[in-house]
Coordinates of C-alpha atoms in Angstrom, one line a residue:
Chain A
M919 CA -3.2 -140.3 -17.5
V920 CA 0.4 -140.1 -18.7
D921 CA 2.5 -137.4 -16.8
L922 CA 4.1 -135.4 -19.7
S923 CA 6.0 -132.8 -17.7
V924 CA 9.7 -132.6 -18.2
T925 CA 12.5 -130.6 -16.4
I926 CA 15.3 -129.0 -18.2
G927 CA 17.8 -127.6 -15.9
N928 CA 15.7 -126.1 -13.2
V929 CA 12.8 -125.2 -15.4
R930 CA 9.6 -127.4 -15.5
F931 CA 7.6 -127.6 -18.8
K932 CA 4.2 -129.1 -19.0
N933 CA 5.2 -131.4 -21.9
P934 CA 8.4 -132.0 -23.9
I935 CA 7.0 -130.5 -27.2
I936 CA 8.6 -127.1 -28.0
L937 CA 7.9 -125.2 -31.2
A938 CA 11.3 -124.7 -32.9
S939 CA 12.8 -121.2 -33.6
G940 CA 12.0 -119.7 -36.9
T941 CA 8.9 -121.8 -37.6
C942 CA 6.5 -120.1 -35.3
G943 CA 7.5 -116.3 -35.3
F944 CA 6.6 -115.1 -31.9
G945 CA 3.3 -117.1 -31.8
R946 CA 0.9 -114.5 -33.3
E947 CA 0.2 -116.2 -36.6
L948 CA -0.2 -119.5 -35.0
E949 CA -2.8 -118.5 -32.4
Q950 CA -5.8 -119.3 -34.7
Y951 CA -4.4 -122.7 -35.5
I952 CA -3.1 -124.1 -32.3
D953 CA -4.0 -124.3 -28.7
F954 CA -0.7 -123.3 -27.0
C955 CA -1.9 -125.2 -23.9
S956 CA -0.8 -128.3 -25.8
V957 CA 2.7 -127.3 -26.2
G958 CA 5.6 -127.1 -23.6
A959 CA 7.2 -123.9 -25.0
L960 CA 7.7 -121.7 -28.0
S961 CA 11.1 -120.7 -29.1
S962 CA 11.2 -117.2 -30.8
K963 CA 12.5 -116.4 -34.3
G964 CA 16.2 -115.9 -34.0
L965 CA 16.8 -112.4 -32.8
T966 CA 19.8 -110.3 -33.4
L967 CA 21.0 -107.1 -31.7
R968 CA 20.1 -105.0 -34.7
P969 CA 17.1 -105.6 -37.1
R970 CA 17.9 -107.8 -40.2
Q971 CA 16.1 -108.0 -43.5
G972 CA 17.6 -111.3 -44.3
N973 CA 18.7 -112.8 -47.6
D974 CA 17.7 -111.5 -51.1
G975 CA 15.9 -113.7 -53.8
C976 CA 14.6 -117.1 -53.4
R977 CA 14.8 -118.5 -50.0
V978 CA 13.3 -121.9 -50.3
A979 CA 13.7 -125.2 -52.3
E980 CA 11.6 -128.3 -51.8
T981 CA 13.5 -131.5 -51.5
P982 CA 12.4 -135.2 -51.0
S983 CA 10.8 -135.2 -47.6
G984 CA 12.1 -131.9 -46.6
M985 CA 13.1 -128.3 -47.6
L986 CA 16.1 -126.0 -47.9
N987 CA 15.7 -122.6 -46.6
S988 CA 18.1 -119.5 -46.7
V989 CA 16.0 -116.9 -44.8
G990 CA 19.2 -115.4 -43.3
L991 CA 17.8 -114.4 -39.9
Q992 CA 15.3 -111.9 -40.9
N993 CA 14.1 -110.4 -37.7
P994 CA 13.1 -107.1 -36.1
G995 CA 16.0 -107.0 -33.6
V996 CA 16.0 -107.6 -29.8
R997 CA 14.9 -104.1 -28.9
Y998 CA 11.8 -104.1 -31.0
F999 CA 11.0 -107.8 -29.9
V1000 CA 11.2 -106.7 -26.3
E1001 CA 8.9 -103.6 -27.0
N1002 CA 6.3 -105.3 -29.1
D1003 CA 6.4 -109.2 -28.9
L1004 CA 7.8 -110.4 -25.7
Q1005 CA 4.7 -109.5 -23.6
F1006 CA 2.6 -111.2 -26.1
M1007 CA 4.7 -114.4 -26.0
A1008 CA 4.7 -114.3 -22.2
S1009 CA 0.8 -114.1 -22.3
L1010 CA 0.5 -117.4 -24.0
P1011 CA -0.1 -120.4 -21.9
T1012 CA 3.2 -122.0 -22.7
G1013 CA 7.0 -121.6 -22.0
V1014 CA 8.9 -118.8 -23.5
I1015 CA 12.4 -119.4 -25.1
V1016 CA 14.1 -116.5 -26.7
N1017 CA 16.4 -117.5 -29.4
V1018 CA 19.4 -115.2 -29.9
A1019 CA 21.8 -115.0 -33.0
G1020 CA 24.5 -112.8 -34.1
H1021 CA 27.6 -112.0 -36.2
S1022 CA 30.1 -111.6 -33.5
T1023 CA 30.6 -112.5 -29.9
E1024 CA 29.8 -108.8 -28.9
D1025 CA 26.4 -109.1 -30.8
Y1026 CA 25.6 -112.3 -28.6
V1027 CA 26.6 -110.6 -25.4
E1028 CA 24.9 -107.3 -26.0
A1029 CA 21.6 -109.0 -27.0
V1030 CA 21.7 -111.2 -24.0
R1031 CA 22.5 -108.2 -21.8
F1032 CA 19.5 -106.4 -23.3
L1033 CA 17.2 -109.2 -22.4
E1034 CA 18.4 -109.6 -18.9
P1035 CA 16.1 -106.9 -17.3
H1036 CA 13.1 -108.9 -18.8
R1037 CA 14.0 -112.1 -17.4
E1038 CA 10.8 -112.6 -15.5
F1039 CA 9.1 -113.2 -19.0
I1040 CA 11.6 -115.6 -20.3
D1041 CA 12.1 -119.2 -19.3
A1042 CA 15.4 -119.8 -21.3
I1043 CA 17.7 -118.2 -23.7
E1044 CA 18.6 -120.3 -26.8
L1045 CA 21.9 -119.3 -28.4
N1046 CA 21.7 -119.9 -32.1
L1047 CA 25.3 -120.9 -32.9
S1048 CA 24.2 -122.9 -36.0
C1049 CA 22.4 -120.8 -38.6
P1050 CA 24.0 -121.9 -41.8
N1051 CA 22.6 -119.0 -43.8
V1052 CA 24.6 -115.9 -42.6
K1053 CA 28.2 -115.3 -43.8
E1054 CA 29.7 -114.5 -40.4
G1055 CA 29.1 -115.6 -36.8
C1056 CA 26.5 -118.3 -36.1
M1057 CA 27.6 -121.5 -37.6
V1058 CA 31.2 -120.3 -38.1
I1059 CA 31.4 -119.9 -34.3
G1060 CA 29.3 -122.9 -33.5
A1061 CA 31.4 -125.4 -35.6
S1062 CA 34.5 -124.8 -33.6
P1063 CA 34.6 -126.1 -30.1
E1064 CA 37.0 -123.4 -29.0
A1065 CA 35.0 -120.5 -30.5
L1066 CA 31.8 -122.0 -29.1
F1067 CA 33.4 -122.3 -25.7
Q1068 CA 34.6 -118.7 -25.6
L1069 CA 31.3 -117.3 -26.8
V1070 CA 29.1 -119.3 -24.4
S1071 CA 31.5 -118.5 -21.5
L1072 CA 31.3 -114.7 -22.2
V1073 CA 27.4 -114.9 -22.6
R1074 CA 27.2 -117.0 -19.4
K1075 CA 28.6 -114.1 -17.3
E1076 CA 25.7 -111.8 -18.8
T1077 CA 22.7 -113.8 -17.5
T1078 CA 21.3 -116.0 -14.9
L1079 CA 18.6 -117.3 -17.2
P1080 CA 18.9 -120.9 -18.3
L1081 CA 21.2 -120.9 -21.3
W1082 CA 20.6 -123.4 -24.1
V1083 CA 23.0 -123.9 -27.0
K1084 CA 21.6 -124.9 -30.4
L1085 CA 24.3 -127.0 -32.1
T1086 CA 25.0 -127.3 -35.8
P1087 CA 25.2 -130.8 -37.4
N1088 CA 27.8 -129.4 -39.9
V1089 CA 30.6 -130.8 -38.0
T1090 CA 32.7 -134.0 -37.9
D1091 CA 32.1 -134.8 -34.3
I1092 CA 29.1 -133.1 -32.5
S1093 CA 30.1 -134.4 -29.1
L1094 CA 33.1 -132.0 -29.1
T1095 CA 30.9 -128.9 -29.5
A1096 CA 28.3 -130.3 -27.1
L1097 CA 31.1 -130.9 -24.5
A1098 CA 32.4 -127.4 -25.1
A1099 CA 28.9 -125.9 -24.5
Q1100 CA 28.5 -127.8 -21.2
R1101 CA 32.1 -126.8 -20.1
A1102 CA 31.2 -123.1 -20.8
G1103 CA 28.3 -123.3 -18.5
A1104 CA 25.2 -124.1 -20.8
D1105 CA 22.2 -125.5 -19.1
A1106 CA 21.1 -127.6 -22.1
V1107 CA 22.1 -128.2 -25.8
V1108 CA 19.6 -128.4 -28.6
A1109 CA 20.6 -130.9 -31.3
I1110 CA 20.3 -130.3 -34.2
N1111 CA 20.0 -127.1 -36.4
T1112 CA 19.7 -127.6 -40.2
L1113 CA 22.1 -129.4 -42.4
L1114 CA 23.9 -127.4 -45.0
G1115 CA 22.7 -128.3 -48.5
M1116 CA 22.1 -127.1 -52.2
A1117 CA 19.6 -127.4 -54.9
I1118 CA 20.3 -126.8 -58.6
D1119 CA 18.1 -125.7 -61.5
V1120 CA 19.5 -127.7 -64.4
K1121 CA 17.9 -125.3 -67.0
T1122 CA 19.7 -122.2 -65.6
R1123 CA 22.7 -124.1 -64.0
R1124 CA 22.2 -122.0 -61.0
P1125 CA 21.5 -122.9 -57.4
I1126 CA 17.7 -122.4 -56.7
L1127 CA 18.6 -120.5 -53.6
N1128 CA 20.1 -117.0 -54.2
N1129 CA 22.2 -117.8 -51.3
N1130 CA 23.6 -120.7 -53.0
T1131 CA 23.3 -123.0 -50.1
G1132 CA 20.7 -123.3 -47.4
G1133 CA 19.7 -125.3 -44.3
L1134 CA 18.0 -128.7 -44.9
S1135 CA 15.1 -129.5 -42.5
G1136 CA 12.1 -131.9 -42.5
P1137 CA 11.6 -135.8 -42.1
C1138 CA 14.7 -136.4 -44.4
I1139 CA 17.0 -135.3 -41.6
K1140 CA 15.5 -137.3 -38.8
P1141 CA 18.0 -140.3 -38.9
V1142 CA 21.0 -137.9 -38.7
A1143 CA 19.5 -136.0 -35.9
L1144 CA 18.6 -139.0 -33.9
R1145 CA 22.2 -140.3 -34.2
M1146 CA 23.6 -136.9 -33.1
V1147 CA 21.1 -136.7 -30.1
E1148 CA 22.4 -140.0 -29.0
A1149 CA 26.0 -138.9 -29.5
C1150 CA 25.5 -135.8 -27.4
A1151 CA 23.5 -137.6 -24.7
S1152 CA 26.0 -140.2 -24.2
V1153 CA 28.8 -137.7 -23.4
L1154 CA 26.8 -134.9 -21.5
D1155 CA 25.7 -134.4 -18.0
I1156 CA 23.3 -131.6 -19.1
P1157 CA 20.1 -132.2 -20.9
V1158 CA 19.7 -132.5 -24.7
I1159 CA 16.7 -131.2 -26.5
G1160 CA 16.2 -133.1 -29.7
C1161 CA 15.3 -131.5 -32.9
G1162 CA 15.2 -132.6 -36.5
G1163 CA 12.6 -133.9 -38.7
I1164 CA 10.1 -135.0 -35.9
S1165 CA 6.6 -135.3 -37.4
T1166 CA 4.8 -137.9 -35.2
G1167 CA 4.4 -138.9 -31.6
E1168 CA 6.6 -141.9 -32.2
D1169 CA 9.3 -139.6 -33.4
V1170 CA 9.1 -137.8 -30.1
L1171 CA 9.5 -141.0 -28.2
A1172 CA 12.4 -142.2 -30.4
F1173 CA 14.3 -139.0 -29.7
M1174 CA 13.6 -139.1 -26.0
I1175 CA 14.7 -142.8 -25.8
A1176 CA 17.9 -141.6 -27.7
G1177 CA 18.6 -139.2 -24.8
A1178 CA 16.4 -136.1 -25.4
S1179 CA 14.8 -134.6 -22.3
A1180 CA 12.5 -132.6 -24.6
V1181 CA 12.0 -132.1 -28.3
Q1182 CA 11.7 -129.2 -30.8
I1183 CA 9.3 -129.4 -33.8
G1184 CA 9.8 -126.9 -36.7
T1185 CA 9.2 -127.9 -40.3
S1186 CA 6.1 -130.0 -39.4
T1187 CA 4.5 -126.8 -38.3
L1188 CA 5.1 -125.3 -41.8
I1189 CA 3.2 -128.2 -43.3
H1190 CA 0.4 -128.4 -40.6
P1191 CA 0.2 -125.3 -38.4
S1192 CA -1.5 -127.4 -35.7
A1193 CA 1.1 -130.3 -36.1
C1194 CA 2.5 -130.0 -32.5
E1195 CA -1.0 -130.2 -31.0
T1196 CA -1.6 -133.4 -33.0
I1197 CA 1.8 -134.7 -32.1
T1198 CA 1.2 -134.2 -28.4
E1199 CA -2.1 -136.2 -28.6
E1200 CA -0.1 -138.9 -30.4
V1201 CA 2.6 -139.0 -27.6
V1202 CA -0.2 -139.4 -25.0
A1203 CA -1.9 -142.3 -26.9
L1204 CA 1.5 -144.0 -27.6
A1205 CA 2.6 -143.7 -24.0
E1206 CA -0.5 -145.2 -22.8
D1207 CA 0.0 -148.1 -25.1
L1208 CA 3.4 -148.7 -23.9
N1209 CA 2.5 -148.4 -20.3
I1210 CA 4.7 -145.4 -19.7
S1211 CA 3.2 -143.5 -16.7
S1212 CA 5.8 -140.6 -16.7
I1213 CA 7.3 -139.4 -20.1
S1214 CA 10.6 -138.4 -18.4
E1215 CA 11.3 -142.0 -17.4
I1216 CA 12.1 -143.1 -21.0
V1217 CA 14.9 -140.4 -21.5
G1218 CA 18.1 -142.1 -22.4
T1219 CA 16.7 -145.6 -22.1
L1220 CA 18.2 -146.7 -25.5
N1221 CA 19.6 -150.1 -25.2
L1222 CA 22.3 -150.2 -27.9
W1223 CA 23.4 -153.4 -29.6
R1224 CA 26.8 -154.6 -28.1
Chain B
M103 CA -10.3 -117.0 -40.3
A104 CA -8.2 -119.5 -42.1
K105 CA -8.2 -123.2 -41.1
E106 CA -6.9 -126.5 -42.4
Y107 CA -9.5 -128.6 -44.1
T108 CA -9.7 -131.9 -45.9
V109 CA -11.5 -131.3 -49.2
T110 CA -12.8 -133.4 -52.0
L111 CA -12.2 -132.8 -55.7
K112 CA -15.6 -132.2 -57.3
E113 CA -14.7 -131.2 -60.9
S114 CA -11.8 -131.2 -63.1
I115 CA -12.0 -129.4 -66.4
R116 CA -9.2 -129.3 -69.0
V117 CA -8.9 -125.7 -70.0
N118 CA -6.0 -126.2 -72.4
P119 CA -3.3 -128.8 -73.1
S120 CA -1.4 -128.0 -69.8
T121 CA -4.1 -126.4 -67.6
H122 CA -6.9 -127.8 -65.5
F123 CA -9.7 -125.9 -63.6
L124 CA -10.3 -127.7 -60.4
S125 CA -13.2 -127.4 -58.1
F126 CA -13.3 -128.5 -54.5
Y127 CA -16.0 -128.9 -51.9
C128 CA -15.3 -126.7 -48.9
P129 CA -18.2 -124.5 -47.8
E130 CA -16.1 -122.5 -45.4
I131 CA -13.7 -121.4 -47.9
A132 CA -16.5 -120.7 -50.5
L133 CA -18.2 -118.5 -48.0
N134 CA -15.1 -116.5 -46.6
A135 CA -12.8 -116.1 -49.5
L136 CA -12.2 -112.8 -51.1
P137 CA -10.8 -112.0 -54.6
G138 CA -7.1 -112.1 -54.5
Q139 CA -6.9 -114.6 -51.7
F140 CA -5.3 -118.0 -52.1
V141 CA -5.3 -121.5 -50.8
A142 CA -2.4 -123.8 -50.0
I143 CA -3.1 -127.3 -51.2
S144 CA -1.5 -130.7 -50.9
S145 CA -0.2 -132.8 -53.6
N146 CA 2.2 -135.8 -53.7
Q147 CA 5.1 -133.4 -52.8
F148 CA 6.4 -132.3 -49.4
L149 CA 5.1 -128.7 -49.3
K150 CA 1.6 -127.4 -50.1
R151 CA 1.2 -125.4 -53.2
P152 CA -0.4 -121.9 -53.3
F153 CA -3.1 -121.1 -55.8
G154 CA -5.2 -117.9 -56.2
I155 CA -8.8 -118.6 -55.8
A156 CA -10.4 -118.4 -59.2
Q157 CA -14.1 -118.9 -58.5
V158 CA -16.3 -119.7 -55.5
D159 CA -19.9 -121.0 -55.6
K160 CA -21.6 -120.3 -52.2
D161 CA -24.6 -122.3 -53.1
K162 CA -22.8 -125.5 -54.0
G163 CA -20.0 -124.8 -51.3
T164 CA -17.2 -125.1 -53.8
F165 CA -14.1 -123.1 -54.6
S166 CA -12.0 -123.4 -57.8
I167 CA -8.4 -123.0 -58.8
G168 CA -6.4 -123.0 -62.1
V169 CA -3.5 -125.5 -62.2
R170 CA -1.0 -125.3 -65.0
I171 CA 1.2 -128.5 -65.1
V172 CA 4.8 -127.4 -64.3
K173 CA 6.4 -130.4 -62.5
D174 CA 5.2 -133.4 -60.5
G175 CA 3.1 -131.6 -57.7
T176 CA 0.9 -129.7 -60.3
R177 CA 0.8 -132.9 -62.6
Y178 CA -0.5 -134.8 -59.6
L179 CA -3.2 -132.2 -58.9
A180 CA -4.3 -131.7 -62.5
T181 CA -4.6 -135.5 -63.2
S182 CA -6.3 -136.5 -59.9
P183 CA -9.5 -138.3 -60.3
I184 CA -12.9 -136.8 -59.1
G185 CA -13.2 -137.6 -55.3
T186 CA -9.7 -137.4 -54.3
E187 CA -9.1 -135.9 -51.1
F188 CA -6.6 -133.0 -50.5
E189 CA -5.4 -131.0 -47.5
V190 CA -6.2 -127.4 -47.9
M191 CA -5.5 -124.2 -45.9
G192 CA -7.4 -121.1 -46.7
P193 CA -8.5 -118.5 -47.4
L194 CA -5.0 -117.2 -47.0
G195 CA -3.4 -113.7 -47.7
N196 CA -5.0 -110.2 -47.9
G197 CA -6.9 -110.0 -51.2
F198 CA -7.6 -107.0 -53.4
S199 CA -8.8 -103.8 -51.7
I200 CA -11.7 -102.8 -53.7
E201 CA -13.5 -99.5 -53.7
K202 CA -16.9 -100.1 -55.1
D203 CA -17.3 -96.6 -56.6
R204 CA -14.2 -97.1 -58.8
P205 CA -14.1 -99.1 -62.1
L206 CA -11.6 -101.9 -62.4
L207 CA -9.0 -102.6 -65.1
L208 CA -8.1 -106.2 -64.7
V209 CA -4.9 -107.2 -66.4
G210 CA -4.0 -111.0 -66.5
G211 CA -1.1 -113.0 -67.8
G212 CA -1.1 -116.9 -68.2
T213 CA -2.4 -118.5 -65.1
G214 CA -2.8 -115.0 -63.6
V215 CA -6.2 -114.9 -65.2
F216 CA -7.6 -117.3 -62.7
P217 CA -7.5 -115.0 -59.5
L218 CA -8.7 -112.1 -61.7
R219 CA -11.7 -114.3 -62.7
F220 CA -12.9 -114.2 -59.1
L221 CA -12.3 -110.5 -59.0
Q222 CA -14.4 -110.1 -62.2
S223 CA -17.3 -112.2 -60.8
Y224 CA -17.1 -109.9 -57.7
A225 CA -17.2 -106.8 -59.9
Q226 CA -20.2 -108.2 -61.7
E227 CA -21.9 -109.2 -58.5
H228 CA -21.5 -105.7 -57.1
S229 CA -22.2 -103.8 -60.3
I230 CA -18.6 -102.4 -60.4
P231 CA -17.8 -101.6 -64.0
F232 CA -14.6 -103.4 -65.3
Y233 CA -12.5 -103.8 -68.4
S234 CA -10.4 -106.9 -68.8
V235 CA -7.1 -107.6 -70.6
N236 CA -5.6 -111.0 -70.7
G237 CA -2.5 -112.0 -72.3
F238 CA -1.2 -115.5 -73.3
R239 CA 1.8 -116.9 -75.2
C240 CA -0.4 -118.6 -77.8
V241 CA -4.0 -120.0 -78.3
D242 CA -3.0 -123.3 -76.8
D243 CA -1.9 -121.5 -73.6
A244 CA -5.0 -119.5 -73.3
C245 CA -7.8 -119.8 -70.7
F246 CA -11.3 -118.6 -70.8
I247 CA -11.2 -117.2 -74.1
D248 CA -14.6 -118.5 -75.3
G249 CA -17.5 -116.3 -74.7
E250 CA -15.3 -113.4 -73.7
R251 CA -15.2 -111.7 -77.1
N252 CA -17.3 -108.9 -75.7
S253 CA -16.7 -105.1 -75.8
N254 CA -15.0 -104.8 -72.4
C255 CA -12.5 -107.6 -72.9
I256 CA -9.4 -107.9 -74.9
V257 CA -7.4 -111.0 -75.4
A258 CA -3.7 -110.7 -76.6
T259 CA -1.4 -113.6 -77.6
D260 CA 2.4 -113.2 -78.2
A261 CA 2.0 -115.7 -81.1
G262 CA -1.0 -113.7 -82.7
D263 CA -3.0 -117.0 -83.1
F264 CA -5.8 -115.5 -81.1
G265 CA -7.1 -112.0 -80.4
V266 CA -4.7 -109.1 -80.6
K267 CA -1.0 -110.0 -81.6
G268 CA 1.2 -108.8 -78.8
N269 CA 1.3 -108.5 -75.2
V270 CA -0.9 -107.0 -72.5
L271 CA 0.8 -103.6 -72.9
D272 CA 0.0 -103.5 -76.7
A273 CA -3.5 -104.3 -75.8
L274 CA -3.7 -101.8 -73.0
E275 CA -2.7 -99.0 -75.6
M276 CA -5.6 -100.0 -77.7
I277 CA -8.2 -98.9 -75.2
P278 CA -9.5 -95.4 -75.4
F279 CA -8.3 -93.8 -72.1
D280 CA -11.7 -92.3 -71.5
M281 CA -12.9 -95.8 -71.0
I282 CA -10.5 -96.5 -68.2
R283 CA -10.0 -93.0 -66.7
G284 CA -10.0 -93.3 -62.9
S285 CA -9.9 -97.1 -62.9
T286 CA -8.1 -99.2 -60.4
V287 CA -5.6 -101.5 -62.1
C288 CA -5.4 -105.0 -60.7
T289 CA -2.8 -107.2 -62.3
V290 CA -1.8 -110.9 -61.8
G291 CA 0.7 -112.7 -64.0
P292 CA 4.5 -113.2 -64.6
E293 CA 6.5 -110.7 -62.4
I294 CA 8.1 -109.0 -65.5
M295 CA 4.6 -108.4 -66.9
M296 CA 3.2 -106.9 -63.7
K297 CA 6.2 -104.6 -63.4
H298 CA 5.5 -103.3 -66.9
V299 CA 1.8 -103.0 -66.3
A300 CA 2.5 -101.2 -63.0
S301 CA 4.8 -98.6 -64.7
W302 CA 2.2 -98.1 -67.4
A303 CA -0.5 -97.5 -64.8
E304 CA 1.7 -95.2 -62.8
S305 CA 2.4 -93.2 -66.0
K306 CA -1.3 -92.8 -66.5
G307 CA -2.0 -91.7 -62.9
L308 CA -3.9 -95.0 -62.1
T309 CA -3.6 -96.8 -58.8
C310 CA -2.3 -100.3 -59.4
Y311 CA -2.4 -103.4 -57.3
V312 CA -0.1 -106.3 -58.1
S313 CA -0.4 -110.1 -56.8
L314 CA 3.1 -111.3 -56.2
E315 CA 4.0 -114.9 -56.4
K316 CA 7.0 -116.4 -54.7
R317 CA 7.9 -119.9 -53.6
M318 CA 6.2 -120.5 -50.3
A319 CA 6.4 -123.0 -47.4
C320 CA 4.0 -122.3 -44.4
G321 CA 1.5 -119.9 -46.2
I322 CA 0.7 -118.2 -42.9
G323 CA 3.6 -115.9 -42.3
V324 CA 5.7 -117.8 -39.9
C325 CA 8.7 -119.2 -42.0
L326 CA 9.7 -116.0 -44.0
V327 CA 10.8 -117.8 -47.1
C328 CA 8.4 -115.9 -49.5
T329 CA 9.4 -112.4 -49.0
C330 CA 9.5 -109.6 -51.4
K331 CA 11.3 -106.2 -51.2
T332 CA 9.1 -103.2 -50.5
K333 CA 10.0 -99.5 -50.0
S334 CA 10.6 -98.3 -46.5
D335 CA 12.0 -95.2 -44.8
K336 CA 13.7 -97.3 -42.1
E337 CA 17.2 -98.8 -42.4
P338 CA 18.4 -100.4 -44.8
G339 CA 15.9 -98.5 -47.1
Y340 CA 13.7 -101.5 -47.9
E341 CA 11.6 -104.1 -46.1
N342 CA 11.2 -107.7 -46.9
K343 CA 7.5 -108.3 -46.5
R344 CA 5.8 -111.8 -46.5
C345 CA 3.9 -112.6 -49.7
C346 CA 1.7 -115.1 -47.9
K347 CA 0.6 -112.9 -45.0
D348 CA 1.3 -109.2 -45.9
G349 CA 0.3 -109.9 -49.5
P350 CA 0.1 -111.6 -51.9
V351 CA -1.6 -108.2 -53.0
F352 CA 0.6 -105.0 -52.8
L353 CA 0.2 -101.7 -54.0
S354 CA 2.5 -101.3 -56.9
A355 CA 4.1 -98.0 -55.7
E356 CA 5.2 -100.1 -52.6
V357 CA 7.1 -102.8 -54.5
I358 CA 10.9 -102.7 -55.3
W359 CA 11.0 -104.7 -58.7

């Protein structure tokens, strides 16, 4: 039997499959579709200090092998989450990652401060510095190594929980923001969030999304994500969690070989709510075929052409 | 409880030049579906497509949907040969809330008549009186107009080439109010039509349910891309609810159009 367990910082997860933020709510809706025993962790919908209703109008456009979304961080706010959803998440037989987003440094600091007394229910905090669908904060901060460093440094002082930083691919060189996160005390980086994109209705000559732009996800971004995971892993000492277009067990192994210690799966869940369970089964079968006894042993074993 | 199924296309009937009525074998959905609920069905495109359930046959174990060809995904569905397999999730969403002691006034526009057909069958099965008004652009756009020229059904076409010339509101005004007093209005169709039907119903003091349609992704309430604005006392004065999970059926008084 393959040992699927992985360790991120000092936290052990039973397997490397994590449900990505924004594609699994707080777990309730998926309960009837998926056995949470089959996934390593669940990352909550991005939470802000105060509730947000998100963007108006059309929020989704289908693309070849993917989709654009512009939800705009609709969420009930961190207080409501703690009072109504955190206990439920913690009751699931899987790891609990709380994803935090905001407009300003203060928003992030206060939200993380608010979560600190509830640390016993949380395995890690994931800072969303990469949402492309809000006008301030998030990606604006996350695209600048200096701004990212400052924010992560300040948040770092507020919590002893493991701190993951979810990076945006909408930069020239992702290794710079990855290094800034590490220098600021992050325990891991998650690469990548969605790619900024646009879809146009030629009849109306308007963008399909009322936000004009949105975040591209799905299998179409997998090659970009793989390349960025490799770029991060090759410069970092802290773990990289790979994310972007994963839909099969083979994809999981490819990301881990590229340097990911674990992976997040998002858009696949929107196509098949039980996708992560199926993918975990595929990882086991493939690892057995390849005589891998412990999945961690393949992390970063990519042999680049010289 | 909704699940994912692999289902087989059993029957495909061309209803009009651009619309097909498709029946799939899936006893679980046939047994559990309620009027107003929908299925999300795969095509040759990335995302599943939502369709209101138009009919169930519990004995045959089939459910049916109406598919109007819009682009590639719906063309694939409408032109697939019998025996083609599809991935389906359902039944999804809340469905109409029906009080059995109240008559129903069903107002459909275009392909909105399909989910209302299921509600109409339900009404017949449970001896709930109903009155039905269906509107189409023209006769070539119409569905189910044969055999429905009875006293409690009006068909209206904008072009006037079948039934009453005009839209559903023109048709609604033709019904003696005594016939629909106390009815619950259920409307499915283009948003602009539902908005006007809701306003007409509210002006007559009738409770009105609308079935909202938005572009969807997950269909189960996790991705938040199919939201609609509803009234709320809380900040900022409205709440974005999920069409797929909190709806698709909403009380019209709740909706911010």
